[in-house]
Amino acid sequence: MSIGHLIVKPATKSQVRQVIIRNAGHWGAKVQMSVDDFVKLSQVFQQGPYASDGKLTIWVLVPEDDPDTIDFYASCQILTRQVLTLRTGQSSPELSFGHAVSSVLVLPEYRGKGYAGRFMSLLHSALAPHRYPNPLKAPVATERASTVSVLYSAVGDYYARCVPSEGETGWTLQKSFVTTWPVSAIQVPAPKGNFPPVEFLSESEVTATLDSDDSNIAGDLIELQKKDPTKIYFAFTTTSSLNAVSATISKLSPGCPSNSSWGAKIPGTSDFMTWAFFRRPGLTLAITRLRASTDSFPVLLDAALRTAQETKSEYIEIWNVPEHLKEMALATGGETIERPDNRSAFKWYGQPSEAKLDNTDVVWALDERYGWC
């Protein structure tokens, strides 16, 4: 099929079922999950808080003369999210919508023929019709136009070449780091100051903690702007529903604990840490969200260490340790490297009234594990 005769569109119910089966054979196999378990996971996902009201949709690349075929050429899922954006010269962020693209899949027999590139290039028009209208090849757009879209690339800078129009870029990589502590080698110093005992958090308590913290994200963006006022900054919210993605994957993944705590907070303060569990291949406690000072970080890290030991986790990891905690992360035995896979990438669209802006003028802030999709 010539790529010139293909369109991108939301999947029908039959196409959604086929996407799930294909994803089970590819993504499920990567984490040693059976097809049946993957199908159950997908059903749970469709019912999660991050998927309600049409926020989670499946898209496919199909022939324009047979748009409902289940023999489509490519697929992905798109998660609609609220996004806070602080532009140059603004004193407070604005709320709009962004999107996360994930589970991009082309079957082996269709690879190397340009289908993936065509699919992702056309997807810009579905996400941001105000910027790249293409009613012939993207006849249906997302319900809410996108200010910015993100993805996590397992194929390097490939998605930067999936451009919406000639002379532009697609999803460009942003440097992103992971810090890993072997549980057997963590050295947590005694905390400075008197802290009350930490409270370990259930899932519902994590939700309440993250909901109360969302009001602090605007201040985080303002602090970043003070350091470099020439950039635009964006961050996703609400974090509780996004964090639920990681928790859901964790609970349903083979060999991961399902009855553990999901975080810790220090009573009387705004400092907390949330986590989930993944296998890579050893069990890892992954910190999904962190708000801590240099004084409170050892207290929260010790809580994570105790949980890791109780669940027989081999490692603790976190993405993009805040600048003020990097030295302490190193001192406690953490090793920080640039992420080798699942690398953060984004495409900035802006609002209809704005001029086009290059991705290099934009910063994805708070790129933590809670943003996983």
Short mmCIF file of C-alpha atoms in Angstrom, two decimals:
data_model
loop_
_atom_site.label_atom_id
_atom_site.label_comp_id
_atom_site.label_asym_id
_atom_site.label_seq_id
_atom_site.Cartn_x
_atom_site.Cartn_y
_atom_site.Cartn_z
CA MET A 1 0.00 0.00 0.00
CA SER A 2 1.37 3.41 -0.98
CA ILE A 3 1.80 5.63 2.07
CA GLY A 4 0.13 8.40 0.10
CA HIS A 5 -3.18 6.54 0.39
CA LEU A 6 -3.14 6.17 4.18
CA ILE A 7 -4.94 8.15 6.86
CA VAL A 8 -4.74 8.34 10.65
CA LYS A 9 -7.92 7.99 12.71
CA PRO A 10 -9.33 6.82 16.06
CA ALA A 11 -9.73 3.05 16.20
CA THR A 12 -13.11 1.34 16.01
CA LYS A 13 -14.03 -1.19 18.72
CA SER A 14 -12.88 -4.03 16.48
CA GLN A 15 -9.60 -2.25 15.79
CA VAL A 16 -9.10 -1.58 19.50
CA ARG A 17 -9.42 -5.31 20.23
CA GLN A 18 -6.87 -6.07 17.52
CA VAL A 19 -4.48 -3.42 18.89
CA ILE A 20 -4.66 -5.02 22.35
CA ILE A 21 -3.86 -8.45 20.93
CA ARG A 22 -0.93 -7.06 18.92
CA ASN A 23 0.36 -5.15 21.93
CA ALA A 24 0.14 -8.28 24.06
CA GLY A 25 2.37 -10.14 21.62
CA HIS A 26 4.95 -7.33 21.61
CA TRP A 27 4.87 -5.17 24.77
CA GLY A 28 3.49 -7.93 26.99
CA ALA A 29 6.17 -10.36 25.86
CA LYS A 30 8.87 -7.84 26.78
CA VAL A 31 7.81 -8.01 30.44
CA GLN A 32 7.01 -11.75 30.36
CA MET A 33 3.27 -11.15 30.58
CA SER A 34 0.87 -13.64 29.02
CA VAL A 35 -1.66 -12.54 26.42
CA ASP A 36 -4.52 -13.15 28.86
CA ASP A 37 -2.85 -11.09 31.59
CA PHE A 38 -2.09 -8.29 29.14
CA VAL A 39 -5.71 -8.22 27.97
CA LYS A 40 -6.84 -7.98 31.61
CA LEU A 41 -4.34 -5.16 32.17
CA SER A 42 -5.72 -3.30 29.16
CA GLN A 43 -9.27 -3.65 30.47
CA VAL A 44 -8.21 -2.24 33.83
CA PHE A 45 -6.46 0.63 32.06
CA GLN A 46 -9.62 1.53 30.18
CA GLN A 47 -11.40 1.91 33.53
CA GLY A 48 -8.70 3.91 35.33
CA PRO A 49 -9.01 7.58 36.38
CA TYR A 50 -6.50 8.55 33.69
CA ALA A 51 -8.77 7.03 31.00
CA SER A 52 -12.17 8.39 32.04
CA ASP A 53 -14.16 10.77 29.83
CA GLY A 54 -12.33 9.72 26.69
CA LYS A 55 -8.86 10.71 27.90
CA LEU A 56 -7.32 7.43 26.69
CA THR A 57 -7.83 6.67 22.98
CA ILE A 58 -6.35 4.29 20.40
CA TRP A 59 -5.30 5.54 16.94
CA VAL A 60 -4.47 3.57 13.79
CA LEU A 61 -2.97 4.05 10.33
CA VAL A 62 -5.34 2.66 7.70
CA PRO A 63 -6.07 2.78 3.95
CA GLU A 64 -8.33 5.71 3.13
CA ASP A 65 -10.61 3.40 1.12
CA ASP A 66 -10.90 0.82 3.95
CA PRO A 67 -10.73 2.79 7.21
CA ASP A 68 -12.35 0.12 9.41
CA THR A 69 -10.05 -2.75 8.47
CA ILE A 70 -8.42 -4.71 11.28
CA ASP A 71 -5.40 -5.21 9.01
CA PHE A 72 -4.07 -1.72 9.82
CA TYR A 73 -0.43 -0.70 9.43
CA ALA A 74 0.38 1.01 12.74
CA SER A 75 -1.21 1.86 16.07
CA CYS A 76 -0.64 3.82 19.27
CA GLN A 77 -2.49 5.06 22.31
CA ILE A 78 -2.91 8.72 23.21
CA LEU A 79 -3.49 10.01 26.73
CA THR A 80 -5.00 13.48 27.10
CA ARG A 81 -3.62 15.43 30.05
CA GLN A 82 -3.90 18.85 31.57
CA VAL A 83 -0.70 20.83 31.20
CA LEU A 84 0.54 23.95 32.98
CA THR A 85 2.58 26.27 30.77
CA LEU A 86 4.66 29.26 31.84
CA ARG A 87 5.65 31.40 28.89
CA THR A 88 8.34 34.04 28.64
CA GLY A 89 7.18 37.23 30.33
CA GLN A 90 4.30 35.59 32.18
CA SER A 91 4.08 35.78 35.97
CA SER A 92 1.83 32.74 36.39
CA PRO A 93 1.23 29.56 34.37
CA GLU A 94 -1.78 28.89 32.17
CA LEU A 95 -3.75 25.64 32.04
CA SER A 96 -4.45 23.88 28.73
CA PHE A 97 -4.25 20.36 27.31
CA GLY A 98 -1.37 18.21 26.17
CA HIS A 99 -1.03 14.61 25.05
CA ALA A 100 1.20 11.61 25.68
CA VAL A 101 1.75 9.12 22.86
CA SER A 102 2.67 5.57 23.81
CA SER A 103 2.68 1.94 22.67
CA VAL A 104 3.56 2.84 19.08
CA LEU A 105 3.59 -0.44 17.18
CA VAL A 106 4.14 -1.58 13.60
CA LEU A 107 4.05 -5.33 12.98
CA PRO A 108 7.33 -6.89 11.75
CA GLU A 109 5.93 -7.53 8.26
CA TYR A 110 5.18 -3.83 7.84
CA ARG A 111 8.45 -2.45 9.16
CA GLY A 112 11.03 -0.79 6.95
CA LYS A 113 8.39 0.47 4.52
CA GLY A 114 7.82 3.96 5.89
CA TYR A 115 4.56 3.22 7.71
CA ALA A 116 5.80 4.21 11.18
CA GLY A 117 7.20 7.52 9.97
CA ARG A 118 4.05 8.30 8.02
CA PHE A 119 1.84 7.41 10.98
CA MET A 120 3.70 9.59 13.43
CA SER A 121 4.03 12.50 11.00
CA LEU A 122 0.27 12.51 10.36
CA LEU A 123 -0.41 12.25 14.08
CA HIS A 124 0.71 15.86 14.54
CA SER A 125 -2.30 16.96 12.48
CA ALA A 126 -4.65 14.92 14.66
CA LEU A 127 -3.13 16.34 17.85
CA ALA A 128 -2.74 19.95 16.74
CA PRO A 129 -5.13 20.75 13.87
CA HIS A 130 -4.84 24.44 14.77
CA ARG A 131 -1.17 24.25 13.78
CA TYR A 132 -1.08 21.54 11.11
CA PRO A 133 -4.54 21.13 9.54
CA ASN A 134 -4.77 18.13 7.22
CA PRO A 135 -8.43 17.10 6.93
CA LEU A 136 -7.73 14.66 4.09
CA LYS A 137 -5.12 12.57 5.92
CA ALA A 138 -6.20 13.29 9.51
CA PRO A 139 -9.97 13.67 9.11
CA VAL A 140 -10.60 13.38 12.86
CA ALA A 141 -8.71 15.35 15.50
CA THR A 142 -8.36 14.79 19.23
CA GLU A 143 -11.24 16.27 21.20
CA ARG A 144 -8.92 18.80 22.83
CA ALA A 145 -6.23 20.45 20.73
CA SER A 146 -2.72 19.90 22.02
CA THR A 147 -0.36 22.56 23.36
CA VAL A 148 2.43 19.98 23.54
CA SER A 149 2.75 16.23 23.03
CA VAL A 150 5.29 13.91 24.62
CA LEU A 151 6.51 10.36 24.26
CA TYR A 152 9.22 8.10 25.64
CA SER A 153 11.48 6.87 22.86
CA ALA A 154 13.06 3.42 22.81
CA VAL A 155 14.54 4.14 19.36
CA GLY A 156 16.78 7.15 20.01
CA ASP A 157 16.00 10.29 18.02
CA TYR A 158 13.84 8.49 15.43
CA TYR A 159 10.72 10.45 16.36
CA ALA A 160 12.48 13.76 15.75
CA ARG A 161 12.40 12.81 12.07
CA CYS A 162 8.62 12.26 12.12
CA VAL A 163 7.87 15.83 11.12
CA PRO A 164 4.51 17.56 10.63
CA SER A 165 5.79 19.56 7.67
CA GLU A 166 9.01 20.10 5.75
CA GLY A 167 11.68 22.05 7.55
CA GLU A 168 10.36 21.30 11.04
CA THR A 169 11.21 18.78 13.72
CA GLY A 170 9.11 16.09 15.33
CA TRP A 171 9.51 14.92 18.91
CA THR A 172 12.98 16.00 20.00
CA LEU A 173 14.85 14.38 22.85
CA GLN A 174 15.32 16.19 26.13
CA LYS A 175 18.24 15.09 28.28
CA SER A 176 16.92 12.91 31.05
CA PHE A 177 18.74 11.05 33.81
CA VAL A 178 18.15 8.07 36.06
CA THR A 179 19.71 7.60 39.50
CA THR A 180 19.95 4.03 40.79
CA TRP A 181 20.81 2.76 44.25
CA PRO A 182 21.59 -0.95 44.86
CA VAL A 183 19.52 -1.70 47.96
CA SER A 184 22.45 -3.60 49.48
CA ALA A 185 24.74 -0.58 49.23
CA ILE A 186 22.61 2.46 50.16
CA GLN A 187 24.15 4.61 52.87
CA VAL A 188 21.46 6.82 54.40
CA PRO A 189 22.91 9.47 56.74
CA ALA A 190 21.27 10.42 60.00
CA PRO A 191 18.79 13.24 59.38
CA LYS A 192 19.63 16.77 60.43
CA GLY A 193 16.97 18.17 62.71
CA ASN A 194 14.07 16.56 64.50
CA PHE A 195 11.55 14.93 62.20
CA PRO A 196 8.48 13.00 63.32
CA PRO A 197 8.25 9.38 62.17
CA VAL A 198 7.25 9.09 58.52
CA GLU A 199 3.76 8.00 57.57
CA PHE A 200 3.64 5.24 54.98
CA LEU A 201 0.93 5.85 52.40
CA SER A 202 -1.80 3.65 50.97
CA GLU A 203 -2.99 4.21 47.40
CA SER A 204 -5.80 6.49 48.52
CA GLU A 205 -3.41 8.45 50.74
CA VAL A 206 -1.02 8.85 47.80
CA THR A 207 -3.90 10.28 45.78
CA ALA A 208 -4.76 12.77 48.52
CA THR A 209 -1.11 13.76 48.96
CA LEU A 210 -0.57 14.34 45.24
CA ASP A 211 -3.83 16.26 44.90
CA SER A 212 -2.79 18.63 47.66
CA ASP A 213 0.65 19.05 46.08
CA ASP A 214 -0.67 20.04 42.63
CA SER A 215 -1.02 23.65 43.77
CA ASN A 216 2.77 23.75 44.27
CA ILE A 217 3.58 22.93 40.63
CA ALA A 218 2.95 26.49 39.46
CA GLY A 219 5.56 27.66 41.95
CA ASP A 220 8.00 25.06 40.66
CA LEU A 221 7.68 26.49 37.15
CA ILE A 222 8.13 30.04 38.42
CA GLU A 223 11.35 29.04 40.22
CA LEU A 224 12.68 27.50 37.00
CA GLN A 225 11.79 30.66 35.10
CA LYS A 226 13.85 32.74 37.53
CA LYS A 227 16.92 30.69 36.61
CA ASP A 228 16.37 31.10 32.84
CA PRO A 229 13.58 33.52 31.84
CA THR A 230 14.23 32.96 28.11
CA LYS A 231 12.55 29.53 28.09
CA ILE A 232 8.96 28.28 28.12
CA TYR A 233 8.26 25.66 30.81
CA PHE A 234 5.51 23.06 30.94
CA ALA A 235 4.49 20.33 33.39
CA PHE A 236 1.61 17.88 33.49
CA THR A 237 -1.15 17.76 36.10
CA THR A 238 -3.11 16.34 37.89
CA THR A 239 -0.37 14.12 39.18
CA SER A 240 -2.53 11.69 41.17
CA SER A 241 -4.28 10.28 38.10
CA LEU A 242 -0.98 10.10 36.22
CA ASN A 243 0.72 8.34 39.12
CA ALA A 244 -2.10 5.79 39.01
CA VAL A 245 -0.76 4.60 35.65
CA SER A 246 2.49 3.46 37.28
CA ALA A 247 0.64 1.93 40.24
CA THR A 248 -1.70 0.00 37.93
CA ILE A 249 1.18 -1.41 35.89
CA SER A 250 2.98 -2.28 39.11
CA LYS A 251 0.09 -4.18 40.70
CA LEU A 252 -0.62 -6.22 37.58
CA SER A 253 2.97 -7.03 36.61
CA PRO A 254 4.18 -10.57 37.41
CA GLY A 255 6.32 -10.74 40.54
CA CYS A 256 5.57 -7.20 41.76
CA PRO A 257 4.09 -6.63 45.24
CA SER A 258 0.46 -5.54 45.32
CA ASN A 259 -0.08 -5.03 49.06
CA SER A 260 2.85 -2.76 49.85
CA SER A 261 2.84 0.90 50.81
CA TRP A 262 2.96 3.30 47.85
CA GLY A 263 4.82 6.21 49.38
CA ALA A 264 5.73 8.09 52.53
CA LYS A 265 5.30 11.60 53.88
CA ILE A 266 6.64 13.59 56.80
CA PRO A 267 3.75 14.79 58.98
CA GLY A 268 3.46 18.52 59.43
CA THR A 269 5.41 19.26 56.24
CA SER A 270 4.75 19.25 52.49
CA ASP A 271 7.58 16.74 51.91
CA PHE A 272 6.74 13.31 50.52
CA MET A 273 7.82 10.54 48.17
CA THR A 274 5.67 8.13 46.12
CA TRP A 275 6.75 4.90 44.45
CA ALA A 276 5.75 1.88 42.40
CA PHE A 277 7.47 -1.39 41.48
CA PHE A 278 8.92 -2.68 38.21
CA ARG A 279 11.12 -5.55 37.08
CA ARG A 280 14.29 -4.86 35.05
CA PRO A 281 14.81 -7.82 35.41
CA GLY A 282 15.33 -7.62 39.19
CA LEU A 283 12.59 -6.00 41.27
CA THR A 284 13.02 -2.22 41.45
CA LEU A 285 11.30 0.32 43.67
CA ALA A 286 10.81 3.27 41.32
CA ILE A 287 10.26 6.67 42.92
CA THR A 288 7.48 8.31 40.93
CA ARG A 289 7.19 11.69 42.63
CA LEU A 290 9.39 13.55 45.11
CA ARG A 291 9.19 16.76 47.08
CA ALA A 292 11.97 17.07 49.64
CA SER A 293 14.57 19.38 51.12
CA THR A 294 18.18 18.41 51.71
CA ASP A 295 17.23 17.78 55.35
CA SER A 296 14.12 15.69 54.69
CA PHE A 297 15.46 13.65 51.75
CA PRO A 298 17.41 11.16 53.94
CA VAL A 299 14.24 10.53 55.98
CA LEU A 300 12.20 9.75 52.88
CA LEU A 301 14.98 7.74 51.24
CA ASP A 302 15.21 5.64 54.40
CA ALA A 303 11.46 4.96 54.15
CA ALA A 304 11.93 3.84 50.56
CA LEU A 305 14.86 1.66 51.62
CA ARG A 306 12.81 -0.07 54.33
CA THR A 307 10.03 -0.75 51.83
CA ALA A 308 12.54 -2.03 49.27
CA GLN A 309 13.98 -4.41 51.85
CA GLU A 310 10.53 -5.64 52.91
CA THR A 311 9.53 -6.32 49.29
CA LYS A 312 12.94 -7.84 48.43
CA SER A 313 13.59 -5.18 45.81
CA GLU A 314 17.13 -5.13 44.46
CA TYR A 315 17.26 -1.48 43.41
CA ILE A 316 15.74 1.92 44.05
CA GLU A 317 15.63 4.34 41.13
CA ILE A 318 14.40 7.83 40.34
CA TRP A 319 14.32 9.91 37.19
CA ASN A 320 15.80 13.40 37.18
CA VAL A 321 16.75 14.02 40.80
CA PRO A 322 16.09 17.70 41.61
CA GLU A 323 19.18 19.86 41.32
CA HIS A 324 19.41 20.59 45.06
CA LEU A 325 19.45 16.86 45.87
CA LYS A 326 21.99 15.62 43.32
CA GLU A 327 24.97 15.83 45.66
CA MET A 328 23.12 13.95 48.37
CA ALA A 329 21.97 11.29 45.91
CA LEU A 330 25.62 10.66 45.06
CA ALA A 331 26.70 10.64 48.70
CA THR A 332 24.10 8.00 49.59
CA GLY A 333 25.37 5.61 46.94
CA GLY A 334 23.25 6.56 43.96
CA GLU A 335 24.72 6.33 40.47
CA THR A 336 23.36 8.80 37.92
CA ILE A 337 23.54 8.23 34.17
CA GLU A 338 21.70 9.57 31.15
CA ARG A 339 18.71 7.34 30.53
CA PRO A 340 19.65 4.75 27.89
CA ASP A 341 16.06 3.91 26.95
CA ASN A 342 12.53 5.30 27.30
CA ARG A 343 14.07 8.69 26.60
CA SER A 344 11.90 11.76 27.05
CA ALA A 345 10.88 13.59 23.87
CA PHE A 346 8.31 16.27 23.09
CA LYS A 347 6.82 18.38 20.31
CA TRP A 348 5.67 21.91 21.11
CA TYR A 349 2.59 23.19 19.26
CA GLY A 350 1.53 26.22 21.29
CA GLN A 351 -1.80 28.00 20.99
CA PRO A 352 -3.48 29.18 17.76
CA SER A 353 -2.65 32.82 18.50
CA GLU A 354 1.07 32.11 18.99
CA ALA A 355 3.83 32.07 16.42
CA LYS A 356 5.53 28.74 15.82
CA LEU A 357 8.29 28.05 18.29
CA ASP A 358 11.23 25.68 18.12
CA ASN A 359 11.45 22.89 20.69
CA THR A 360 14.83 24.21 21.82
CA ASP A 361 13.07 27.17 23.46
CA VAL A 362 10.90 24.89 25.60
CA VAL A 363 11.62 22.82 28.74
CA TRP A 364 9.64 19.83 29.98
CA ALA A 365 9.68 20.38 33.75
CA LEU A 366 9.05 17.77 36.47
CA ASP A 367 9.83 14.94 34.08
CA GLU A 368 9.48 12.32 36.80
CA ARG A 369 8.34 8.72 36.77
CA TYR A 370 4.73 9.71 37.48
CA GLY A 371 4.56 10.95 33.90
CA TRP A 372 5.07 7.47 32.52
CA CYS A 373 2.42 6.38 30.09
#
